[in-house]
Amino acid sequence: KWSNDGATDGRVSCDPVREQVMYKNTFVFDLKTGKMLSRPTMPNVTDDVAYDKRGYLHVHLNPGFSIPAVVRLNPSAQIANVHESKNGSSFREVPYDYGEGKIGPYNAVWLGALPVRDQPGAKFFQDGIGVNMRGDVAENCNIYYVPKMEELGVAMARAGIDAQLKLGQYVDGNQASRFERHIAELKKRGEEIYSIPRQPGYALCGGTIWTFNASGELRKELAVNAGGSAGGAGMVNGPAIDDEYAVYFVNNRPRVIPNSNSAFLAGHGGVFGVPNDQSKSEPYTMDPFTGTLIKTKPDTFCNFVSENAPIPLEDPPKRTKDVAGGWFEGAEWLYAGASPIVPGGCSCPTQRLHLDWYKRTYVPEAYRHSIGVLDTAGNLILHVGRYGNWDSWSGPNSKIPVGGDGIGIYIARFISGTDNYLVFDDKGERLVVLKLNYHAEETVEIK
């Protein structure tokens, strides 16, 4: 039991080569025995990490506390004395061939980092990194700067803060103002500040995904533009990428039910212990908020097209909206119910999906206390788990068994896995390791 993980801590990343899992970017466990193997020193400060099939660890640095960059490390090449490390990590760097040399805080030296364009905004952290078997990278990059329309990016960066202020809740600082000062300083020095190119119907700020080849060469700038509006919709919760360069990600907009104008779960909100007639009146009218899992077409740009874009679209799509507020052009399929997730500009709480080597997707479904497992075509294979707290966490032998598959889940947020295991964080209370069983196996000769 770890507890007090906060809304964004508790990240899980499995090492498919060594059959290990890194938890909270701090603890490394053996998946078979559960034994804690090490507590490696990681660079300052890291967001998400992901392993590839060679066992390399790709690390997304935090652009607010560190520098905008993704670096690649080799856990098999450890530095005995971390004080001798050139970058503060106990793992040696494996520079990307097309990476760039960078200097981070405390004179951390990186020889070949991916030159990403992450902007810290108000929250600093970015929202995920995905790596396929080859080591190709899909990197979430949040963009807040909109030249000559700065108020759009500022409003998105402040969305979470303003929502708390409106409710009279305590707000810890104002990092949005700090970001504004940072932009002003860059302008004064004449440095380049990245902004999303203007196109009709497209968002100018918010969550984007960029893809890089394993060599570090940029493959697609703005492979996904899921950005949004001043209200904060338009953030990404965790990207993944398969070997055909299709990108998978969760967006904080509810799925619109096809051939209708109703959002998923609209009108189905309620509060336990409150009669149905009362649950339709204030303050019980909040519907469950869920995001949408999206798979893009292979190696194709995917853009959110808004009905209320800063530059209006003259000829919007004729079909029913894909998600609240617009459409995703370039999407292969969409799946409703990804959660926990919030509609505002911050990403607290957040969640991460898992994509296995068979292109099956595992996505958290907090609204129903389960994990959804989908095939590569977006068809639901099964739900794993059902509601259960500490007295239902020991399978069939629990004090209060949950029935079904026997897996009790409070809130699964971060998911990862290997060929043999599925691992998730249960709201900071426990790290759960499930053994995968294959009910049919076939061996073929390779000539």
PDB file of N, CA and C in Angstrom, residues 90 152 235 304 311 368:
ATOM      1  N   SER A  90      21.559   6.679 -13.030  1.00  0.00           N
ATOM      2  CA  SER A  90      22.430   5.524 -12.805  1.00  0.00           C
ATOM      3  C   SER A  90      22.446   4.588 -14.008  1.00  0.00           C
ATOM      4  N   LEU A 152      -5.778  32.532 -25.983  1.00  0.00           N
ATOM      5  CA  LEU A 152      -6.268  31.160 -26.137  1.00  0.00           C
ATOM      6  C   LEU A 152      -5.409  30.186 -25.343  1.00  0.00           C
ATOM      7  N   MET A 235      -6.889  17.732 -24.264  1.00  0.00           N
ATOM      8  CA  MET A 235      -5.661  17.177 -23.718  1.00  0.00           C
ATOM      9  C   MET A 235      -5.584  15.691 -24.047  1.00  0.00           C
ATOM     10  N   PHE A 304      -8.248  16.855 -34.606  1.00  0.00           N
ATOM     11  CA  PHE A 304      -9.575  17.195 -34.117  1.00  0.00           C
ATOM     12  C   PHE A 304     -10.070  18.400 -34.903  1.00  0.00           C
ATOM     13  N   ILE A 311     -10.338  29.529 -36.335  1.00  0.00           N
ATOM     14  CA  ILE A 311     -10.508  29.796 -37.763  1.00  0.00           C
ATOM     15  C   ILE A 311     -11.593  28.845 -38.254  1.00  0.00           C
ATOM     16  N   ARG A 368     -16.686   2.164 -14.425  1.00  0.00           N
ATOM     17  CA  ARG A 368     -17.240   0.844 -14.126  1.00  0.00           C
ATOM     18  C   ARG A 368     -16.225  -0.042 -13.391  1.00  0.00           C
TER      19      ARG A 368
END
